[in-house]
Amino acid sequence: MIAKEMRITPRMDKLEALIRRLPELNPKYPEVVAEYKRRMAGYRGEKSVYFYLTMLPDKDYIIFHGLRLFDGQYYFQIDFLLLCANFAMVLEVKNVGGELSFEKEFNQTMCKRNGTEERVKNPVLQAKLQAKKLKVWLREHNCPEIPIHYFFVNSNEKTIIKAEPKND
């Protein structure tokens, strides 16, 4: 069952409206367009994962998209949360093209695309942190303790993912 539908965020709607109204010569225009494109790429990636999640049996799974929870001090956001009778699963979805390399020694993630390489946030660690925060949130809201699993999902099928040996 889809408990929280997938929707374009209000932020994306505002960026789209701003692009329509802002003159192209405005110095902020390229920044606004870049943010909008980044967010839309993420949305398209999440939408492709959502397609497969909707194939899960309704009676066995509850699916939340874009769940935003308050931990008492800060908000944290989970791309997808799947709940079933035996566990919860946090999915951190990225739509990254090029090549992703996970380095164990310095716990870094590097992304190579279009001839450049940059360090990016480690999506596996993001998912792990969200799972930990969810566990605390559930405990604070008197929910029964269940196993919480987490995964990073890259929705871009052309991406090459590399990890050093023994890098779990």
mmCIF file of N, CA and C in Angstrom, residues 2 22 27-28 35 44 49 52 65-66 70-71 83 88 91 112-113 116 137 151-152 158 164 168:
data_model
loop_
_atom_site.group_PDB
_atom_site.id
_atom_site.type_symbol
_atom_site.label_atom_id
_atom_site.label_comp_id
_atom_site.label_asym_id
_atom_site.label_seq_id
_atom_site.Cartn_x
_atom_site.Cartn_y
_atom_site.Cartn_z
ATOM 1 N N ILE A 2 0.559 2.189 -0.826
ATOM 2 C CA ILE A 2 1.283 3.445 -0.869
ATOM 3 C C ILE A 2 0.686 4.353 0.202
ATOM 4 N N LEU A 22 12.122 34.809 -14.077
ATOM 5 C CA LEU A 22 13.434 35.458 -13.958
ATOM 6 C C LEU A 22 14.048 35.683 -15.335
ATOM 7 N N PRO A 27 21.930 37.436 -12.895
ATOM 8 C CA PRO A 27 23.079 36.628 -12.455
ATOM 9 C C PRO A 27 22.696 35.360 -11.679
ATOM 10 N N LYS A 28 21.518 35.336 -11.087
ATOM 11 C CA LYS A 28 21.062 34.160 -10.321
ATOM 12 C C LYS A 28 20.422 33.094 -11.215
ATOM 13 N N GLU A 35 19.992 24.217 -9.979
ATOM 14 C CA GLU A 35 19.329 23.557 -8.847
ATOM 15 C C GLU A 35 18.085 22.817 -9.317
ATOM 16 N N ARG A 44 13.398 12.175 -11.054
ATOM 17 C CA ARG A 44 13.253 11.133 -12.086
ATOM 18 C C ARG A 44 13.864 9.814 -11.604
ATOM 19 N N VAL A 49 12.515 4.204 -9.388
ATOM 20 C CA VAL A 49 12.501 3.223 -8.294
ATOM 21 C C VAL A 49 11.061 3.009 -7.816
ATOM 22 N N TYR A 52 9.002 0.333 -9.573
ATOM 23 C CA TYR A 52 9.211 -1.056 -9.145
ATOM 24 C C TYR A 52 8.618 -1.322 -7.767
ATOM 25 N N HIS A 65 7.082 7.733 0.555
ATOM 26 C CA HIS A 65 8.065 8.465 -0.261
ATOM 27 C C HIS A 65 8.301 9.837 0.358
ATOM 28 N N GLY A 66 9.571 10.253 0.380
ATOM 29 C CA GLY A 66 9.910 11.599 0.846
ATOM 30 C C GLY A 66 9.473 11.854 2.265
ATOM 31 N N PHE A 70 11.049 14.715 12.330
ATOM 32 C CA PHE A 70 11.774 15.585 13.260
ATOM 33 C C PHE A 70 12.327 14.738 14.389
ATOM 34 N N ASP A 71 13.638 14.823 14.612
ATOM 35 C CA ASP A 71 14.265 13.996 15.648
ATOM 36 C C ASP A 71 14.389 14.708 16.993
ATOM 37 N N LEU A 83 7.810 -0.581 4.910
ATOM 38 C CA LEU A 83 7.487 -1.267 6.157
ATOM 39 C C LEU A 83 6.771 -2.563 5.828
ATOM 40 N N ALA A 88 11.842 -2.888 8.584
ATOM 41 C CA ALA A 88 11.698 -1.621 7.864
ATOM 42 C C ALA A 88 12.920 -1.493 6.967
ATOM 43 N N LEU A 91 15.582 3.380 1.876
ATOM 44 C CA LEU A 91 16.240 3.432 0.576
ATOM 45 C C LEU A 91 16.693 4.859 0.302
ATOM 46 N N LYS A 112 33.126 10.289 -11.186
ATOM 47 C CA LYS A 112 33.774 10.738 -12.420
ATOM 48 C C LYS A 112 32.715 10.838 -13.501
ATOM 49 N N ARG A 113 32.658 12.012 -14.135
ATOM 50 C CA ARG A 113 31.761 12.180 -15.282
ATOM 51 C C ARG A 113 32.227 13.384 -16.089
ATOM 52 N N THR A 116 35.696 14.969 -15.459
ATOM 53 C CA THR A 116 36.063 15.542 -14.161
ATOM 54 C C THR A 116 35.744 14.539 -13.050
ATOM 55 N N TRP A 137 13.842 7.666 16.375
ATOM 56 C CA TRP A 137 12.524 8.283 16.241
ATOM 57 C C TRP A 137 11.426 7.295 16.633
ATOM 58 N N PHE A 151 19.647 0.659 2.293
ATOM 59 C CA PHE A 151 20.327 0.431 1.018
ATOM 60 C C PHE A 151 20.465 1.735 0.257
ATOM 61 N N PHE A 152 21.526 1.818 -0.497
ATOM 62 C CA PHE A 152 21.702 2.872 -1.483
ATOM 63 C C PHE A 152 21.274 2.286 -2.821
ATOM 64 N N LYS A 158 23.201 3.304 -16.447
ATOM 65 C CA LYS A 158 24.474 3.414 -17.164
ATOM 66 C C LYS A 158 25.655 3.690 -16.243
ATOM 67 N N GLU A 164 36.458 -0.897 -3.616
ATOM 68 C CA GLU A 164 37.693 -1.625 -3.343
ATOM 69 C C GLU A 164 37.346 -2.988 -2.739
ATOM 70 N N ASP A 168 32.709 -3.246 2.410
ATOM 71 C CA ASP A 168 31.295 -3.603 2.606
ATOM 72 C C ASP A 168 30.408 -2.406 2.411
#
